Short mmCIF file of C-alpha atoms in Angstrom, two decimals:
data_model
loop_
_atom_site.label_atom_id
_atom_site.label_comp_id
_atom_site.label_asym_id
_atom_site.label_seq_id
_atom_site.Cartn_x
_atom_site.Cartn_y
_atom_site.Cartn_z
CA UNK A 22 -52.62 -34.87 88.04
CA UNK A 23 -51.73 -36.43 84.73
CA UNK A 24 -49.71 -39.68 84.86
CA UNK A 25 -47.62 -41.21 82.13
CA UNK A 26 -48.04 -44.57 80.46
CA UNK A 27 -44.36 -45.40 80.12
CA UNK A 28 -43.34 -45.12 83.78
CA UNK A 29 -42.01 -48.33 85.31
CA UNK A 30 -44.54 -48.11 88.15
CA UNK A 31 -47.47 -47.41 85.84
CA UNK A 32 -48.90 -50.93 85.40
CA UNK A 33 -52.62 -51.00 85.84
CA UNK A 34 -53.35 -52.30 89.32
CA UNK A 35 -56.16 -54.73 88.44
CA UNK A 36 -59.29 -52.73 89.20
CA UNK A 37 -60.28 -53.52 85.60
CA UNK A 38 -58.74 -57.01 85.18
CA UNK A 39 -58.90 -58.89 81.94
CA UNK A 40 -60.72 -62.24 82.27
CA UNK A 41 -58.64 -64.91 83.97
CA UNK A 42 -57.85 -68.10 82.08
CA UNK A 43 -60.16 -71.00 82.83
CA UNK A 44 -58.79 -74.44 83.82
CA UNK A 45 -59.16 -75.42 80.15
CA UNK A 46 -57.14 -72.43 78.90
CA UNK A 47 -53.39 -72.49 79.09
CA UNK A 48 -51.79 -69.88 81.34
CA UNK A 49 -49.51 -69.07 78.41
CA UNK A 50 -52.45 -67.15 76.93
CA UNK A 51 -52.82 -64.88 79.97
CA UNK A 52 -52.83 -61.23 78.96
CA UNK A 53 -49.94 -59.12 80.35
CA UNK A 54 -50.63 -55.97 82.43
CA UNK A 55 -52.52 -53.42 80.36
CA UNK A 56 -52.41 -49.69 80.90
CA UNK A 57 -55.67 -47.76 81.01
CA UNK A 58 -56.03 -44.07 80.15
CA UNK A 59 -58.82 -41.48 79.76
CA UNK A 60 -58.68 -38.60 77.27
CA UNK A 61 -61.24 -35.81 77.68
CA UNK A 62 -60.89 -32.00 77.61
CA UNK A 63 -63.69 -31.39 80.15
CA UNK A 64 -62.19 -31.92 83.60
CA UNK A 65 -65.43 -33.06 85.25
CA UNK A 66 -66.23 -35.59 82.53
CA UNK A 67 -62.64 -36.83 82.57
CA UNK A 68 -62.71 -37.33 86.31
CA UNK A 69 -66.05 -39.16 86.13
CA UNK A 70 -64.77 -41.61 83.48
CA UNK A 71 -61.56 -42.20 85.41
CA UNK A 72 -63.54 -42.87 88.60
CA UNK A 73 -65.72 -45.40 86.77
CA UNK A 74 -62.63 -47.29 85.66
CA UNK A 75 -61.08 -47.45 89.13
CA UNK A 76 -57.65 -46.63 90.51
CA UNK A 77 -54.47 -46.66 88.48
CA UNK A 78 -56.06 -44.91 85.47
CA UNK A 79 -54.09 -42.22 83.63
CA UNK A 80 -55.93 -39.07 82.54
CA UNK A 81 -55.10 -36.67 79.70
CA UNK A 82 -56.74 -33.45 78.64
CA UNK A 83 -55.58 -33.73 75.01
CA UNK A 84 -55.19 -36.78 72.79
CA UNK A 85 -51.82 -35.49 71.56
CA UNK A 86 -50.42 -35.64 75.11
CA UNK A 87 -51.58 -39.27 75.38
CA UNK A 88 -50.14 -40.20 71.99
CA UNK A 89 -46.77 -38.66 72.83
CA UNK A 90 -46.37 -40.95 75.83
CA UNK A 91 -47.12 -44.25 74.10
CA UNK A 92 -44.26 -46.71 74.41
CA UNK A 93 -45.47 -49.93 72.85
CA UNK A 94 -47.21 -51.23 76.01
CA UNK A 95 -50.71 -52.74 75.57
CA UNK A 96 -53.04 -49.86 76.38
CA UNK A 97 -56.78 -49.22 76.64
CA UNK A 98 -57.79 -45.60 76.11
CA UNK A 99 -61.30 -44.30 76.84
CA UNK A 100 -62.02 -41.26 74.68
CA UNK A 101 -64.55 -38.84 76.16
CA UNK A 102 -67.32 -36.94 74.33
CA UNK A 103 -64.98 -34.10 73.33
CA UNK A 104 -63.12 -36.57 71.06
CA UNK A 105 -66.28 -37.51 69.16
CA UNK A 106 -66.29 -34.68 66.61
CA UNK A 107 -65.17 -35.44 63.04
CA UNK A 108 -61.96 -33.42 63.34
CA UNK A 109 -60.78 -35.36 66.38
CA UNK A 110 -61.77 -38.69 64.86
CA UNK A 111 -59.80 -38.03 61.68
CA UNK A 112 -56.67 -37.34 63.75
CA UNK A 113 -57.09 -40.59 65.72
CA UNK A 114 -56.43 -42.81 62.73
CA UNK A 115 -52.76 -41.80 62.43
CA UNK A 116 -52.16 -42.93 66.01
CA UNK A 117 -54.50 -45.92 66.43
CA UNK A 118 -54.25 -47.75 63.11
CA UNK A 119 -50.47 -48.36 63.18
CA UNK A 120 -50.63 -49.46 66.85
CA UNK A 121 -52.55 -52.74 67.32
CA UNK A 122 -51.46 -52.75 70.97
CA UNK A 123 -53.71 -49.70 71.63
CA UNK A 124 -57.44 -50.29 71.94
CA UNK A 125 -59.77 -47.28 71.99
CA UNK A 126 -63.33 -47.01 73.38
CA UNK A 127 -65.23 -43.87 72.40
CA UNK A 128 -67.96 -42.36 74.62
CA UNK A 129 -70.16 -40.03 72.55
CA UNK A 130 -73.07 -37.75 73.51
CA UNK A 131 -75.08 -38.81 70.45
CA UNK A 132 -74.67 -42.00 68.44
CA UNK A 133 -75.23 -41.95 64.68
CA UNK A 134 -74.38 -44.14 61.73
CA UNK A 135 -71.88 -41.60 60.46
CA UNK A 136 -70.15 -41.28 63.83
CA UNK A 137 -69.96 -45.05 64.29
CA UNK A 138 -68.59 -45.51 60.79
CA UNK A 139 -65.91 -42.86 61.14
CA UNK A 140 -64.91 -44.08 64.61
CA UNK A 141 -64.47 -47.69 63.43
CA UNK A 142 -62.48 -46.57 60.39
CA UNK A 143 -60.26 -44.46 62.64
CA UNK A 144 -59.31 -47.52 64.68
CA UNK A 145 -61.77 -47.26 67.58
CA UNK A 146 -62.84 -50.68 68.85
CA UNK A 147 -66.15 -49.79 70.50
CA UNK A 148 -68.55 -46.81 70.72
CA UNK A 149 -70.79 -46.18 73.74
CA UNK A 150 -73.48 -43.58 74.41
CA UNK A 151 -73.02 -41.03 77.22
CA UNK A 152 -73.79 -41.07 80.05
CA UNK A 153 -72.30 -44.55 80.15
CA UNK A 154 -73.05 -47.08 82.85
CA UNK A 155 -70.01 -48.14 84.88
CA UNK A 156 -70.54 -51.85 84.28
CA UNK A 157 -71.06 -51.26 80.54
CA UNK A 158 -67.86 -49.19 80.31
CA UNK A 159 -65.79 -51.72 82.19
CA UNK A 160 -67.18 -54.60 80.11
CA UNK A 161 -66.30 -52.77 76.90
CA UNK A 162 -62.77 -52.20 78.17
CA UNK A 163 -62.46 -55.90 79.10
CA UNK A 164 -63.44 -56.92 75.59
CA UNK A 165 -60.95 -54.54 74.04
CA UNK A 166 -58.28 -55.69 76.51
CA UNK A 167 -58.57 -59.21 75.14
CA UNK A 168 -57.79 -58.07 71.64
CA UNK A 169 -54.85 -55.81 72.48
CA UNK A 170 -53.46 -58.40 74.88
CA UNK A 171 -53.41 -60.99 72.08
CA UNK A 172 -51.30 -58.74 69.83
CA UNK A 173 -47.68 -59.64 69.27
CA UNK A 174 -48.08 -63.35 69.93
CA UNK A 175 -46.02 -65.44 67.57
CA UNK A 176 -48.83 -67.76 66.46
CA UNK A 177 -51.28 -65.43 64.74
CA UNK A 178 -52.43 -67.79 62.04
CA UNK A 179 -50.71 -65.74 59.31
CA UNK A 180 -49.97 -67.63 56.10
CA UNK A 181 -46.78 -67.61 54.12
CA UNK A 182 -46.86 -66.79 50.41
CA UNK A 183 -46.62 -70.49 49.54
CA UNK A 184 -49.52 -71.38 51.82
CA UNK A 185 -51.70 -68.53 50.51
CA UNK A 186 -52.59 -70.49 47.38
CA UNK A 187 -53.82 -73.47 49.41
CA UNK A 188 -56.18 -71.51 51.60
CA UNK A 189 -59.59 -73.10 52.14
CA UNK A 190 -62.80 -71.19 51.55
CA UNK A 191 -64.50 -69.79 54.66
CA UNK A 192 -68.30 -69.45 54.66
CA UNK A 193 -69.82 -67.57 57.61
CA UNK A 194 -73.51 -68.28 58.29
CA UNK A 195 -75.08 -65.35 60.13
CA UNK A 196 -78.48 -64.04 61.10
CA UNK A 197 -79.52 -60.97 63.06
CA UNK A 198 -82.54 -62.75 64.56
CA UNK A 199 -82.66 -65.90 66.66
CA UNK A 200 -84.83 -68.72 65.31
CA UNK A 201 -84.22 -67.87 61.66
CA UNK A 202 -82.68 -71.30 61.02
CA UNK A 203 -79.04 -70.25 60.95
CA UNK A 204 -77.65 -73.42 62.58
CA UNK A 205 -79.87 -75.61 60.36
CA UNK A 206 -78.39 -73.93 57.29
CA UNK A 207 -74.82 -74.22 58.58
CA UNK A 208 -75.03 -77.93 59.54
CA UNK A 209 -76.87 -79.05 56.42
CA UNK A 210 -74.61 -77.10 54.04
CA UNK A 211 -71.53 -78.48 55.77
CA UNK A 212 -72.78 -82.08 55.61
CA UNK A 213 -73.82 -81.69 51.94
CA UNK A 214 -70.33 -80.39 51.06
CA UNK A 215 -68.59 -83.13 53.06
CA UNK A 216 -70.51 -85.74 51.09
CA UNK A 217 -69.33 -84.25 47.80
CA UNK A 218 -65.57 -84.26 48.32
CA UNK A 219 -62.75 -86.39 49.69
CA UNK A 220 -61.07 -83.25 50.99
CA UNK A 221 -61.61 -81.98 54.52
CA UNK A 222 -64.76 -79.95 55.20
CA UNK A 223 -64.86 -78.34 58.66
CA UNK A 224 -67.74 -76.83 60.64
CA UNK A 225 -66.91 -74.43 63.47
CA UNK A 226 -69.49 -73.50 66.08
CA UNK A 227 -68.75 -69.87 67.01
CA UNK A 228 -72.01 -69.40 68.87
CA UNK A 229 -69.80 -69.58 71.93
CA UNK A 230 -72.47 -69.35 74.61
CA UNK A 231 -75.32 -71.44 73.22
CA UNK A 232 -73.96 -73.36 70.23
CA UNK A 233 -76.14 -76.28 69.08
CA UNK A 234 -74.00 -77.84 66.34
CA UNK A 235 -72.82 -80.80 68.44
CA UNK A 236 -76.40 -81.57 69.54
CA UNK A 237 -77.78 -81.22 66.02
CA UNK A 238 -75.19 -83.68 64.70
CA UNK A 239 -75.47 -86.07 67.67
CA UNK A 240 -71.84 -85.66 68.65
CA UNK A 241 -70.24 -86.18 72.08
CA UNK A 242 -67.09 -84.10 71.65
CA UNK A 243 -63.94 -84.70 73.69
CA UNK A 244 -62.52 -81.37 72.57
CA UNK A 245 -64.03 -77.93 71.89
CA UNK A 246 -62.85 -74.56 70.67
CA UNK A 247 -61.69 -73.87 74.22
CA UNK A 248 -58.91 -76.45 73.76
CA UNK A 249 -57.77 -74.63 70.63
CA UNK A 250 -57.65 -71.37 72.56
CA UNK A 251 -55.67 -73.08 75.33
CA UNK A 252 -52.97 -73.97 72.81
CA UNK A 253 -53.19 -70.76 70.78
CA UNK A 254 -49.45 -70.03 71.07
CA UNK A 255 -48.53 -73.38 69.57
CA UNK A 256 -51.53 -73.92 67.33
CA UNK A 257 -50.66 -75.51 64.00
CA UNK A 258 -52.71 -77.44 61.40
CA UNK A 259 -51.75 -80.83 62.78
CA UNK A 260 -52.67 -79.99 66.37
CA UNK A 261 -55.94 -78.36 65.31
CA UNK A 262 -56.87 -81.34 63.18
CA UNK A 263 -56.56 -83.55 66.26
CA UNK A 264 -59.16 -81.41 68.04
CA UNK A 265 -61.79 -81.86 65.35
CA UNK A 266 -64.48 -84.46 65.97
CA UNK A 267 -65.75 -86.48 63.01
CA UNK A 268 -69.40 -86.77 62.05
CA UNK A 269 -69.41 -90.47 60.98
CA UNK A 270 -72.29 -90.45 58.43
CA UNK A 271 -70.76 -87.67 56.32
CA UNK A 272 -67.09 -87.40 57.27
CA UNK A 273 -67.59 -83.76 58.28
CA UNK A 274 -65.01 -82.49 60.82
CA UNK A 275 -66.45 -80.33 63.61
CA UNK A 276 -64.97 -77.91 66.17
CA UNK A 277 -67.79 -77.53 68.72
CA UNK A 278 -68.66 -74.55 70.91
CA UNK A 279 -67.66 -74.57 74.62
CA UNK A 280 -69.62 -76.96 76.80
CA UNK A 281 -70.38 -74.16 79.29
CA UNK A 282 -71.38 -70.57 78.41
CA UNK A 283 -68.87 -69.14 80.92
CA UNK A 284 -65.96 -70.11 78.69
CA UNK A 285 -67.18 -67.75 75.95
CA UNK A 286 -65.74 -64.72 77.75
CA UNK A 287 -62.23 -66.15 77.51
CA UNK A 288 -62.31 -66.40 73.70
CA UNK A 289 -61.35 -63.20 71.91
CA UNK A 290 -61.75 -62.07 68.31
CA UNK A 291 -58.02 -62.63 67.76
CA UNK A 292 -58.36 -66.20 69.04
CA UNK A 293 -61.14 -66.81 66.53
CA UNK A 294 -59.12 -65.19 63.73
CA UNK A 295 -56.12 -67.43 64.47
CA UNK A 296 -58.23 -70.61 64.62
CA UNK A 297 -60.05 -69.90 61.35
CA UNK A 298 -56.80 -68.91 59.61
CA UNK A 299 -55.21 -72.20 60.73
CA UNK A 300 -58.28 -74.18 59.63
CA UNK A 301 -57.92 -72.68 56.14
CA UNK A 302 -54.71 -74.69 55.90
CA UNK A 303 -56.49 -77.88 57.00
CA UNK A 304 -59.86 -77.81 55.22
CA UNK A 305 -61.02 -77.12 51.68
CA UNK A 306 -64.18 -75.52 53.09
CA UNK A 307 -64.72 -74.02 56.54
CA UNK A 308 -68.34 -73.29 57.49
CA UNK A 309 -68.78 -71.08 60.58
CA UNK A 310 -71.98 -70.91 62.64
CA UNK A 311 -72.36 -67.66 64.58
CA UNK A 312 -74.54 -66.04 67.29
CA UNK A 313 -77.48 -63.87 66.25
CA UNK A 314 -75.89 -60.53 67.10
CA UNK A 315 -72.88 -58.40 66.21
CA UNK A 316 -69.83 -58.52 68.44
CA UNK A 317 -66.11 -58.21 67.81
CA UNK A 318 -65.82 -61.92 66.97
CA UNK A 319 -68.67 -61.84 64.45
CA UNK A 320 -67.30 -58.68 62.83
CA UNK A 321 -63.89 -60.40 62.56
CA UNK A 322 -65.46 -63.45 60.94
CA UNK A 323 -67.40 -61.31 58.45
CA UNK A 324 -64.28 -59.36 57.60
CA UNK A 325 -62.03 -62.40 57.12
CA UNK A 326 -64.40 -64.86 55.40
CA UNK A 327 -65.01 -65.37 51.69
CA UNK A 328 -68.83 -65.56 51.85
CA UNK A 329 -71.52 -64.46 54.29
CA UNK A 330 -74.74 -66.44 54.13
CA UNK A 331 -77.26 -64.04 55.72
CA UNK A 332 -80.28 -66.08 56.84
CA UNK A 333 -83.66 -64.37 57.11
CA UNK A 334 -87.10 -65.64 58.06
CA UNK A 335 -90.37 -64.55 56.52
CA UNK A 336 -91.71 -62.23 59.23
CA UNK A 337 -91.54 -58.49 59.74
CA UNK A 338 -89.31 -58.45 62.89
CA UNK A 339 -86.88 -60.79 61.15
CA UNK A 340 -86.74 -58.69 57.99
CA UNK A 341 -86.31 -55.52 60.07
CA UNK A 342 -83.32 -56.99 61.91
CA UNK A 343 -81.79 -58.29 58.69
CA UNK A 344 -82.09 -54.84 57.13
CA UNK A 345 -80.20 -53.35 60.09
CA UNK A 346 -77.61 -56.08 59.74
CA UNK A 347 -77.14 -55.32 56.06
CA UNK A 348 -76.76 -51.62 56.81
CA UNK A 349 -74.13 -52.40 59.42
CA UNK A 350 -72.13 -54.62 57.07
CA UNK A 351 -72.29 -52.05 54.29
CA UNK A 352 -71.23 -49.35 56.72
CA UNK A 353 -68.16 -51.48 57.50
CA UNK A 354 -67.42 -51.73 53.77
CA UNK A 355 -68.32 -55.41 53.44
CA UNK A 356 -68.46 -56.04 49.65
CA UNK A 357 -71.95 -56.73 48.33
CA UNK A 358 -70.55 -59.64 46.34
CA UNK A 359 -69.67 -61.32 49.61
CA UNK A 360 -73.18 -61.23 51.07
CA UNK A 361 -75.68 -63.90 49.97
CA UNK A 362 -79.25 -63.72 51.26
CA UNK A 363 -80.85 -67.04 52.25
CA UNK A 364 -84.63 -66.83 52.76
CA UNK A 365 -85.83 -69.55 55.11
CA UNK A 366 -89.43 -70.82 54.93
CA UNK A 367 -89.78 -68.80 51.76
CA UNK A 368 -93.00 -70.58 50.69
CA UNK A 369 -94.81 -69.91 53.96
CA UNK A 370 -98.18 -68.21 53.36
CA UNK A 371 -97.76 -65.26 55.73
CA UNK A 372 -98.90 -62.48 53.39
CA UNK A 373 -95.26 -61.54 52.76
CA UNK A 374 -94.01 -61.87 49.22
CA UNK A 375 -90.41 -62.77 48.39
CA UNK A 376 -90.18 -59.89 45.89
CA UNK A 377 -91.40 -57.51 48.57
CA UNK A 378 -88.69 -58.76 50.95
CA UNK A 379 -86.02 -58.33 48.27
CA UNK A 380 -87.26 -54.82 47.54
CA UNK A 381 -87.16 -53.92 51.25
CA UNK A 382 -83.66 -55.31 51.77
CA UNK A 383 -82.38 -54.13 48.38
CA UNK A 384 -80.74 -57.49 47.79
CA UNK A 385 -81.81 -60.54 45.81
CA UNK A 386 -82.55 -63.79 47.66
CA UNK A 387 -80.03 -66.13 46.08
CA UNK A 388 -81.36 -69.15 48.00
CA UNK A 389 -84.97 -69.86 48.99
CA UNK A 390 -85.52 -72.65 51.48
CA UNK A 391 -89.08 -74.04 51.66
CA UNK A 392 -90.94 -74.75 54.86
CA UNK A 393 -91.01 -78.50 55.48
CA UNK A 394 -92.17 -80.59 58.48
CA UNK A 395 -89.14 -82.86 58.05
CA UNK A 396 -86.86 -80.08 59.39
CA UNK A 397 -88.10 -80.12 63.04
CA UNK A 398 -88.38 -83.89 62.80
CA UNK A 399 -84.76 -84.24 61.74
CA UNK A 400 -83.62 -81.78 64.40
CA UNK A 401 -85.31 -83.88 67.08
CA UNK A 402 -83.50 -86.93 65.70
CA UNK A 403 -80.18 -85.03 65.77
CA UNK A 404 -79.78 -85.82 62.08
CA UNK A 405 -79.25 -83.32 59.25
CA UNK A 406 -82.23 -83.25 56.92
CA UNK A 407 -79.99 -83.87 53.87
CA UNK A 408 -79.27 -87.30 55.39
CA UNK A 409 -82.55 -87.95 57.19
CA UNK A 410 -84.90 -87.01 54.33
CA UNK A 411 -82.71 -86.61 51.19
CA UNK A 412 -85.72 -86.61 48.83
CA UNK A 413 -87.57 -83.83 50.63
CA UNK A 414 -87.93 -80.38 49.11
CA UNK A 415 -85.79 -78.76 51.80
CA UNK A 416 -82.98 -81.29 51.31
CA UNK A 417 -83.00 -80.58 47.59
CA UNK A 418 -82.77 -76.85 48.34
CA UNK A 419 -79.70 -77.45 50.52
CA UNK A 420 -78.16 -79.52 47.73
CA UNK A 421 -78.75 -76.62 45.35
CA UNK A 422 -77.01 -74.30 47.84
CA UNK A 423 -74.08 -76.74 47.97
CA UNK A 424 -73.91 -76.63 44.15
CA UNK A 425 -72.61 -73.07 44.52
CA UNK A 426 -69.37 -74.49 45.94
CA UNK A 427 -69.12 -78.10 44.66
CA UNK A 428 -71.23 -79.03 41.63
CA UNK A 429 -73.40 -82.10 42.18
CA UNK A 430 -71.78 -84.02 39.31
CA UNK A 431 -68.62 -84.38 41.40
CA UNK A 432 -70.56 -85.76 44.37
CA UNK A 433 -68.64 -88.44 46.22
CA UNK A 434 -70.36 -91.68 47.11
CA UNK A 435 -69.68 -92.79 50.68
#
């Protein structure tokens, strides 16, 4: 029997709970009860999806019936395979896009680039392939629950018109392959920029499970991004600035990743968006290190930032992953002018030519970083190579990259 989302007794009973707040996260950030619904015309498929989600789930044969019952309550809706055709997807946008409190997960018989693109543009948060594993479906709903639960909070990091002109520049450093040198690029660029200006330069480690920024800069942080999430409802520039740890040699301000991987699950894309938006009001430049995969937080960072430094190594698996990453960003309408390819170890003699890589990726390598033994040496010293070996070829390449943002002639002497 179909149930209705707006009934007083209809709160979801917890069989699909959102992650509980950790001891480091304020209870004020706890997500309120979230309704869960399934929409699917095939009765057997609808029943199977509802069973996978547990008790207390509302089921609808038609999306129109579901939409008619929406009452402003945070809601997760799982859309079955019958909703995956283009006609259904086009009708979803009118309901989902104006309602940030509704998060949709689409289960489709066949995944394709066109389907994924249309679903995301229609307001769907995640797309899964049928038949979907129960744990995978519940995990997707948990992720979406975090984003819809964060909607409507007063502190969303939005800027007033007066503050808009003072926004700092956000540079997201991303790679689709681990070991490409992403964190090395992020830390050295951030340190180089911090040395060139008296204004605040901030580095945020958004590799929330295995971030290495604090280790690479030899920092022992008292606060991490978890503390910012714990105060998300009252987060302001002054409070956030107090959480940043200073890198003494350069003056760089750092917001490290959580000290334990388990805390990563309690940080949502909306949390990240609020923190970065607030940092824009604190720092002239905000450099963000990321994990080597796409998730809702990375997609949010790519969407909100001013520049994406896409780091690639000189090997076939790396180039293959970068090409997929580029296709994904283009599919999500990321402007080409925003994406800047950084080729790491570009002079390595591996029978792979830079021009061949550029031709494969259909993008020019704006920055080429040479292979240099001083890089692993500096990493093992927990010292950025631009400070540890400033005359090396790789340090000069990082200085050239920094020239893109602050010309060397204005370099500040510390």
